[in-house]
């Protein structure tokens, strides 16, 4: 059925994933997904800020939540060793973050850096320095620095908006921020800054981004108001958070790789257990249904304030579609794997309004366009999207993840359905959000 192997590159410090698809590419079985990345970050952060104990079950054990845990440990929170059974967090209380003796390192994680900035900026009389890896140091931070400065924050940055950053915490004043972009990281940063700020801090978005912060803040006892018509969310400070028990659902952004793998492979039937299906995240399901994918939602239920379902996907013949507008924030992380789906669909898929992808862990529009083209796909890069004409058979190629986890996994799924051998360099990036991705792929093919 094909083979998948991962090996240390002999001359470089990275790993190369080699995929040789077999003649018969059936994919069958059940998959337990890693915990949702967005919810994992928030559970660790709110647990650290709460009074009392927080228990987190199903936490994502990827590199990104580890960065969050390490930063908050450095500021005094007691967080047990990370495991997916039960992580215990002993919170220190809002406004009680210790001044760390060294630089806080958010690694590759934009969520860690941006959400944390709201908290640091609002801690009076403490100084914080924050950095990240090469990818994160090239990602724009002005989108959070500017609104925080409107609240009175003192933040200095490199090259006018890039990490490393220096934050002198102080008491802030509330604002009503009209965000020019639909970004949960921006919204959450401002709401977190509002927790300690006396009065009502409001964020309005042009389209609704994921609402995990609003849900979890409320569950931890903060006063949160949402206005679905105006697409705004508000926090009333000063708040007090109380430790909770959190069950992290499976990450729909990780499920997306198997949804597309199952839809495009012949003779496939995969069941993905306990996947978060929060409506602010299910754009991928809407689009795949529109593309004629055979996906059913089973056993729908609520788990700790988040809707969850088991997803079953079977092989199908995909059709092209258009992905644009308000849908984009609901599938922002799934566009690389949707580009793969489009390469196997009949007709021309158009993705627009997705310029945000250029400032993710890599420039995902440019990288997906060049890497899929190496495999023989017909792709045109647009300023804010991609145009992909499906149906051209893909062939194996030598590819690069550009250290981006979602690119590494998307290309692996494309490679499974190509003829010949594909090598993906810097494939270890998958561990950012899905440490078991390669072993799961190996198990499905064995
Ligand atoms: C996230 C928000 C999104 C998403 C990221 C996680 C979050 O980023 O791409 O992977 O947890 O808030 P933006 O807010 O920049 O769109």
Coordinates of C-alpha atoms and ligand atoms in Angstrom, one line a residue:
X1 CA 0.0 0.0 0.0
X2 CA 3.0 2.3 0.0
X3 CA 5.7 3.2 2.5
X4 CA 6.5 6.3 4.6
X5 CA 9.8 6.8 6.3
X6 CA 11.4 9.7 8.1
X7 CA 15.2 10.1 8.5
X8 CA 17.7 12.6 9.6
X9 CA 19.1 14.4 6.6
X10 CA 22.8 13.2 6.5
X11 CA 24.4 16.6 5.9
X12 CA 21.8 19.0 7.5
X13 CA 20.1 19.3 10.9
X14 CA 16.7 18.5 9.7
X15 CA 14.5 15.4 8.9
X16 CA 13.4 14.3 5.5
X17 CA 10.1 12.4 5.0
X18 CA 10.1 10.0 2.1
X19 CA 6.8 8.8 0.7
X20 CA 6.4 6.0 -1.9
X21 CA 2.8 5.4 -2.7
X22 CA 1.8 1.8 -3.6
X23 CA -0.4 0.8 -6.4
X24 CA -3.4 0.2 -4.1
X25 CA -3.9 3.3 -2.0
X26 CA -6.7 2.3 0.3
X27 CA -6.9 4.2 3.6
X28 CA -9.0 2.6 6.3
X29 CA -9.2 2.9 10.0
X30 CA -10.0 5.1 13.0
X31 CA -7.8 8.0 14.1
X32 CA -7.6 9.7 17.5
X33 CA -6.6 13.3 16.8
X34 CA -4.2 15.5 18.8
X35 CA -5.8 18.2 21.0
X36 CA -6.9 21.4 19.4
X37 CA -4.0 23.8 19.3
X38 CA -5.9 27.0 19.9
X39 CA -7.8 25.6 22.9
X40 CA -4.7 24.1 24.3
X41 CA -2.9 27.5 24.4
X42 CA -5.9 29.1 26.0
X43 CA -6.4 26.4 28.6
X44 CA -2.7 26.8 29.7
X45 CA -2.9 30.6 29.8
X46 CA -6.2 30.9 31.6
X47 CA -5.1 28.1 34.0
X48 CA -2.0 30.1 34.8
X49 CA -4.0 33.3 35.4
X50 CA -6.7 31.7 37.4
X51 CA -7.0 31.3 41.2
X52 CA -6.8 27.6 42.1
X53 CA -6.2 24.5 40.1
X54 CA -7.0 23.8 36.5
X55 CA -7.0 20.3 35.0
X56 CA -6.5 20.0 31.3
X57 CA -7.4 16.7 29.6
X58 CA -6.5 16.0 26.0
X59 CA -3.9 18.8 25.7
X60 CA -2.0 19.0 22.4
X61 CA 1.6 17.8 23.1
X62 CA 3.0 19.8 20.1
X63 CA 5.9 22.2 20.2
X64 CA 3.6 25.3 20.3
X65 CA 1.7 24.6 23.6
X66 CA 5.1 23.6 25.1
X67 CA 6.3 27.2 24.3
X68 CA 3.2 28.6 26.1
X69 CA 3.8 26.3 29.1
X70 CA 7.4 27.3 29.3
X71 CA 6.7 31.0 29.1
X72 CA 4.1 30.8 31.9
X73 CA 6.3 28.6 34.1
X74 CA 8.9 31.3 33.7
X75 CA 6.3 33.8 35.1
X76 CA 5.5 31.7 38.2
X77 CA 2.7 29.4 37.1
X78 CA 3.1 25.8 38.2
X79 CA 2.3 23.5 35.3
X80 CA 2.9 19.8 35.6
X81 CA 4.7 17.9 32.9
X82 CA 2.7 18.0 29.7
X83 CA 0.8 14.8 28.8
X84 CA -2.5 14.2 27.1
X85 CA -4.1 12.5 30.1
X86 CA -4.2 15.3 32.6
X87 CA -2.1 18.4 33.0
X88 CA -2.4 20.2 36.3
X89 CA -2.0 24.0 36.4
X90 CA -1.7 25.9 39.7
X91 CA -2.6 29.4 38.8
X92 CA -1.0 32.5 40.2
X93 CA -3.9 35.0 39.7
X94 CA -4.5 37.8 37.2
X95 CA -2.0 40.6 37.6
X96 CA 0.4 38.4 39.6
X97 CA 2.7 37.2 36.8
X98 CA 6.3 37.3 38.0
X99 CA 8.8 39.3 36.1
X100 CA 10.9 36.6 34.4
X101 CA 14.6 36.8 34.8
X102 CA 15.2 36.0 31.2
X103 CA 13.7 36.5 27.7
X104 CA 10.4 34.7 27.1
X105 CA 10.7 32.5 24.0
X106 CA 7.4 31.8 22.1
X107 CA 9.3 29.5 19.7
X108 CA 7.3 29.1 16.4
X109 CA 4.0 30.1 18.0
X110 CA 2.2 33.2 16.9
X111 CA -0.7 32.5 19.3
X112 CA 1.7 32.3 22.3
X113 CA 3.4 35.6 21.4
X114 CA 0.3 37.6 20.4
X115 CA -2.0 36.5 23.2
X116 CA 0.7 36.8 25.8
X117 CA 1.5 40.4 24.8
X118 CA -1.9 41.5 25.9
X119 CA -1.3 40.0 29.3
X120 CA 2.3 41.3 29.7
X121 CA 1.3 44.8 28.6
X122 CA -1.3 45.0 31.4
X123 CA 0.9 43.8 34.3
X124 CA 1.9 47.0 36.1
X125 CA 5.6 47.5 37.1
X126 CA 7.0 44.5 35.4
X127 CA 9.4 44.3 32.4
X128 CA 9.3 41.5 29.8
X129 CA 11.4 40.7 26.8
X130 CA 9.8 38.4 24.2
X131 CA 11.3 36.6 21.2
X132 CA 10.6 33.6 19.0
X133 CA 12.3 31.5 16.3
X134 CA 13.3 32.9 12.9
X135 CA 9.8 32.4 11.4
X136 CA 8.1 34.1 14.3
X137 CA 10.6 37.0 14.3
X138 CA 9.6 37.7 10.7
X139 CA 5.8 37.8 11.5
X140 CA 4.1 41.1 12.0
X141 CA 3.4 42.1 15.6
X142 CA 2.0 45.6 14.9
X143 CA -1.4 44.2 14.5
X144 CA -1.4 43.7 18.3
X145 CA 1.2 46.4 19.3
X146 CA -0.9 49.2 17.9
X147 CA -4.2 48.5 19.7
X148 CA -2.3 47.8 22.9
X149 CA -0.5 51.2 22.5
X150 CA -4.0 52.8 22.1
X151 CA -4.8 51.3 25.5
X152 CA -1.6 52.9 26.8
X153 CA 0.8 50.0 26.6
X154 CA 4.6 50.6 26.4
X155 CA 6.0 48.2 23.9
X156 CA 9.2 48.5 21.8
X157 CA 10.0 46.3 18.9
X158 CA 12.7 45.6 16.3
X159 CA 12.3 47.2 12.9
X160 CA 9.0 48.8 13.8
X161 CA 6.9 45.8 14.6
X162 CA 8.9 42.6 14.8
X163 CA 10.2 40.5 17.7
X164 CA 12.3 40.6 19.8
X165 CA 10.0 42.9 21.8
X166 CA 10.3 44.7 25.1
X167 CA 7.3 45.3 27.2
X168 CA 7.0 47.6 30.2
X169 CA 3.8 46.5 31.9
X170 CA 1.4 49.2 33.2
X171 CA -2.3 49.8 33.9
X172 CA -4.2 50.2 30.7
X173 CA -7.4 52.0 29.7
X174 CA -10.2 50.3 27.9
X175 CA -10.8 50.9 24.1
X176 CA -13.3 49.9 21.5
X177 CA -11.0 48.4 18.8
X178 CA -12.2 48.1 15.2
X179 CA -9.9 45.5 13.9
X180 CA -9.1 45.8 10.2
X181 CA -8.5 42.0 10.0
X182 CA -10.6 39.0 11.2
X183 CA -8.0 37.5 13.5
X184 CA -8.6 35.5 16.7
X185 CA -5.1 36.3 17.8
X186 CA -5.7 40.0 17.6
X187 CA -9.1 39.7 19.2
X188 CA -7.8 37.5 22.0
X189 CA -4.8 39.7 22.7
X190 CA -7.0 42.7 23.3
X191 CA -9.6 40.8 25.4
X192 CA -6.8 39.4 27.6
X193 CA -5.4 42.9 28.0
X194 CA -8.9 43.9 29.0
X195 CA -9.1 41.4 31.9
X196 CA -7.0 43.6 34.2
X197 CA -8.2 46.9 32.7
X198 CA -11.0 48.6 34.6
X199 CA -14.0 49.1 32.3
X200 CA -15.2 47.5 29.1
X201 CA -12.7 46.6 26.4
X202 CA -14.4 45.8 23.1
X203 CA -13.1 44.3 19.8
X204 CA -15.1 44.5 16.6
X205 CA -14.0 42.3 13.6
X206 CA -14.8 42.5 9.9
X207 CA -15.8 38.8 10.0
X208 CA -16.1 36.4 12.9
X209 CA -12.8 34.6 13.8
X210 CA -12.6 31.6 16.1
X211 CA -14.3 32.3 19.4
X212 CA -12.5 29.9 21.8
X213 CA -11.2 32.8 23.9
X214 CA -14.7 34.2 24.5
X215 CA -16.0 30.7 25.4
X216 CA -13.2 29.8 27.7
X217 CA -12.9 33.2 29.4
X218 CA -16.6 32.9 30.3
X219 CA -16.1 29.4 31.6
X220 CA -13.3 30.6 33.9
X221 CA -15.6 33.3 35.3
X222 CA -14.8 36.5 33.3
X223 CA -17.6 38.8 32.3
X224 CA -17.7 38.5 28.5
X225 CA -20.3 40.0 26.2
X226 CA -20.6 39.1 22.5
X227 CA -22.7 40.8 19.9
X228 CA -23.1 38.5 16.9
X229 CA -24.7 41.2 14.7
X230 CA -21.9 43.7 15.2
X231 CA -19.3 40.9 15.3
X232 CA -17.9 42.2 18.5
X233 CA -16.7 40.7 21.8
X234 CA -16.1 42.6 25.1
X235 CA -14.5 41.8 28.4
X236 CA -15.4 43.8 31.6
X237 CA -12.4 44.3 33.9
X238 CA -11.0 43.9 36.3
X239 CA -11.9 40.2 36.2
X240 CA -11.1 37.3 38.4
X241 CA -10.6 33.8 36.9
X242 CA -11.2 30.6 38.8
X243 CA -9.5 27.3 37.9
X244 CA -11.6 24.9 35.8
X245 CA -11.6 21.4 34.3
X246 CA -11.0 21.6 30.6
X247 CA -11.4 18.8 28.0
X248 CA -9.6 19.7 24.8
X249 CA -11.4 18.4 21.7
X250 CA -9.5 16.9 18.7
X251 CA -8.2 19.6 16.4
X252 CA -10.3 20.0 13.2
X253 CA -7.2 21.6 11.6
X254 CA -5.4 18.3 12.1
X255 CA -8.4 16.3 11.1
X256 CA -8.4 18.3 7.8
X257 CA -5.4 16.3 6.5
X258 CA -7.2 13.0 6.9
X259 CA -10.5 14.5 5.6
X260 CA -8.8 15.4 2.3
X261 CA -6.7 12.2 2.3
X262 CA -9.8 10.1 2.7
X263 CA -11.7 12.1 0.1
X264 CA -9.1 11.8 -2.7
X265 CA -7.8 8.3 -2.1
X266 CA -9.7 5.4 -3.8
X267 CA -11.1 2.8 -1.4
X268 CA -10.9 5.0 1.7
X269 CA -13.0 5.1 4.8
X270 CA -11.6 6.9 7.9
X271 CA -13.2 7.8 11.2
X272 CA -11.9 10.7 13.1
X273 CA -12.9 10.6 16.7
X274 CA -13.9 13.5 19.0
X275 CA -13.2 16.4 16.6
X276 CA -14.1 20.0 17.7
X277 CA -16.8 21.3 15.4
X278 CA -17.1 24.8 16.7
X279 CA -18.9 26.7 13.9
X280 CA -16.1 29.3 13.7
X281 CA -13.8 26.5 12.6
X282 CA -15.9 24.3 10.3
X283 CA -15.4 26.2 7.0
X284 CA -13.4 23.1 5.9
X285 CA -16.5 20.9 6.2
X286 CA -18.6 23.4 4.3
X287 CA -16.1 23.6 1.5
X288 CA -15.4 19.8 1.3
X289 CA -19.2 19.2 1.2
X290 CA -19.5 21.7 -1.6
X291 CA -16.7 19.9 -3.4
X292 CA -18.8 16.7 -3.2
X293 CA -16.7 15.0 -0.4
X294 CA -18.5 12.2 1.4
X295 CA -18.2 13.3 5.0
X296 CA -20.7 12.6 7.8
X297 CA -20.9 14.0 11.3
X298 CA -21.8 11.4 13.9
X299 CA -22.4 11.4 17.6
X300 CA -22.6 15.2 17.9
X301 CA -22.3 16.4 21.5
X302 CA -21.0 19.2 23.6
X303 CA -17.8 18.7 25.6
X304 CA -16.8 21.3 28.2
X305 CA -18.4 24.2 26.3
X306 CA -17.2 23.2 22.8
X307 CA -19.3 21.2 20.2
X308 CA -17.7 17.9 19.2
X309 CA -18.5 15.1 16.6
X310 CA -16.9 12.0 15.1
X311 CA -16.3 12.5 11.4
X312 CA -16.5 9.7 8.8
X313 CA -14.9 10.3 5.4
X314 CA -15.1 8.1 2.4
X315 CA -13.6 8.3 -1.1
X316 CA -15.4 10.6 -3.5
X317 CA -14.9 12.5 -6.8
X318 CA -14.2 16.1 -5.9
X319 CA -15.4 19.1 -7.8
X320 CA -13.8 22.5 -7.9
X321 CA -15.2 25.4 -5.9
X322 CA -14.6 29.0 -4.9
X323 CA -13.3 29.9 -1.4
X324 CA -13.5 33.5 -0.5
X325 CA -15.0 36.2 1.8
X326 CA -16.2 35.6 5.3
X327 CA -15.5 31.9 4.9
X328 CA -11.7 32.5 5.0
X329 CA -11.4 33.1 8.8
X330 CA -13.4 29.8 9.3
X331 CA -10.8 27.8 7.4
X332 CA -7.7 30.0 7.6
X333 CA -5.4 27.1 8.6
X334 CA -6.9 24.6 6.2
X335 CA -6.1 26.5 2.9
X336 CA -2.8 24.5 2.3
X337 CA -4.6 21.2 2.5
X338 CA -7.6 22.6 0.5
X339 CA -5.1 23.5 -2.2
X340 CA -4.2 19.8 -2.3
X341 CA -7.9 18.8 -2.5
X342 CA -8.2 21.3 -5.4
X343 CA -5.3 19.7 -7.3
X344 CA -7.3 16.4 -7.2
X345 CA -10.7 18.0 -8.0
X346 CA -12.3 18.4 -11.4
X347 CA -12.3 22.0 -12.6
X348 CA -10.7 25.2 -11.4
X349 CA -10.8 26.1 -7.7
X350 CA -10.3 29.8 -6.9
X351 CA -9.1 30.9 -3.4
X352 CA -9.4 34.7 -2.8
X353 CA -9.3 37.1 0.2
X354 CA -6.6 35.0 1.8
X355 CA -3.6 37.4 1.8
X356 CA -3.3 36.6 5.5
X357 CA -1.7 33.4 4.5
X358 CA 1.4 35.3 3.5
X359 CA 2.2 36.1 7.1
X360 CA 1.6 32.6 8.6
X361 CA 4.5 30.3 9.7
X362 CA 5.6 30.7 6.0
X363 CA 4.1 32.5 3.0
X364 CA 1.6 29.7 2.5
X365 CA 0.4 31.0 -0.9
X366 CA 3.8 31.2 -2.4
X367 CA 5.0 27.9 -0.9
X368 CA 2.0 25.9 -1.8
X369 CA 2.1 27.3 -5.4
X370 CA 5.7 26.4 -5.9
X371 CA 5.6 23.0 -4.2
X372 CA 2.5 21.8 -5.9
X373 CA 3.8 23.0 -9.2
X374 CA 6.9 20.9 -8.6
X375 CA 4.6 17.9 -8.5
X376 CA 3.0 18.8 -11.8
X377 CA -0.1 20.6 -10.5
X378 CA -1.5 23.6 -12.5
X379 CA -1.4 26.4 -10.0
X380 CA -1.4 30.2 -10.4
X381 CA -0.5 32.4 -7.4
X382 CA -2.8 35.4 -7.0
X383 CA -2.0 38.4 -4.7
X384 CA -4.6 37.1 -2.2
X385 CA -5.1 33.5 -3.2
X386 CA -4.5 30.6 -5.6
X387 CA -6.1 29.3 -8.7
X388 CA -5.8 25.6 -9.1
X389 CA -6.9 23.5 -12.0
X390 CA -7.3 19.9 -10.8
X391 CA -7.0 16.7 -12.6
X392 CA -3.5 16.8 -13.9
X393 CA -1.8 13.7 -12.4
X394 CA 0.8 14.6 -9.8
X395 CA 4.2 13.0 -9.7
X396 CA 6.7 12.6 -6.9
X397 CA 9.2 15.4 -6.4
X398 CA 11.8 16.8 -4.0
X399 CA 9.9 19.3 -1.8
X400 CA 10.4 21.6 1.2
X401 CA 8.1 22.4 4.1
X402 CA 9.8 25.8 4.6
X403 CA 9.7 24.8 8.3
X404 CA 5.9 25.2 8.2
X405 CA 4.0 22.3 9.9
X406 CA 0.8 22.6 7.8
X407 CA 2.8 22.7 4.6
X408 CA 4.8 19.6 5.6
X409 CA 1.5 17.6 6.2
X410 CA -0.4 19.0 3.2
X411 CA 2.5 17.9 0.9
X412 CA 2.6 14.5 2.5
X413 CA -1.1 13.9 1.6
X414 CA -0.5 15.1 -2.0
X415 CA 2.5 12.7 -2.2
X416 CA 0.4 9.8 -1.1
X417 CA -1.7 10.3 -4.2
X418 CA 1.1 11.1 -6.7
X419 CA 3.1 8.6 -8.8
X420 CA 6.6 7.9 -7.7
X421 CA 8.7 8.9 -4.7
X422 CA 8.4 12.3 -2.9
X423 CA 10.9 13.6 -0.4
X424 CA 9.8 16.4 1.9
X425 CA 12.7 18.3 3.6
X426 CA 12.3 19.9 7.1
X427 CA 9.3 17.6 7.7
X428 CA 10.0 17.6 11.5
X429 CA 7.9 20.8 11.4
X430 CA 4.8 18.6 11.7
X431 CA 5.5 18.3 15.4
X432 CA 4.4 21.9 16.0
X433 CA 0.8 20.8 15.9
X434 CA 0.8 17.1 15.2
X435 CA 3.7 15.1 16.7
X436 CA 2.0 11.7 15.7
X437 CA 1.3 12.7 12.1
X438 CA 4.0 10.5 10.5
X439 CA 3.4 7.4 12.8
X440 CA -0.3 7.7 12.0
X441 CA 0.4 7.8 8.3
X442 CA 2.7 4.8 8.7
X443 CA 0.0 2.9 10.6
X444 CA -2.6 3.7 8.0
X445 CA -0.4 2.4 5.2
X446 CA 0.8 -0.8 6.9
Ligands
LIG1 C1 -5.2 31.1 16.0 C2 -5.7 32.1 15.2 C3 -5.4 32.1 13.7 C4 -4.8 30.7 13.3 C5 -3.8 30.2 14.2 C6 -4.3 30.0 15.6 C7 -5.6 31.2 17.5 O1 -4.5 33.1 13.5 O2 -4.3 30.9 12.0 O3 -3.2 29.0 13.8 O4 -5.4 30.3 18.2 O5 -6.1 32.3 17.9 P1 -4.9 34.6 13.1 O6 -5.6 35.1 14.3 O7 -3.6 35.3 12.9 O8 -5.8 34.5 11.9

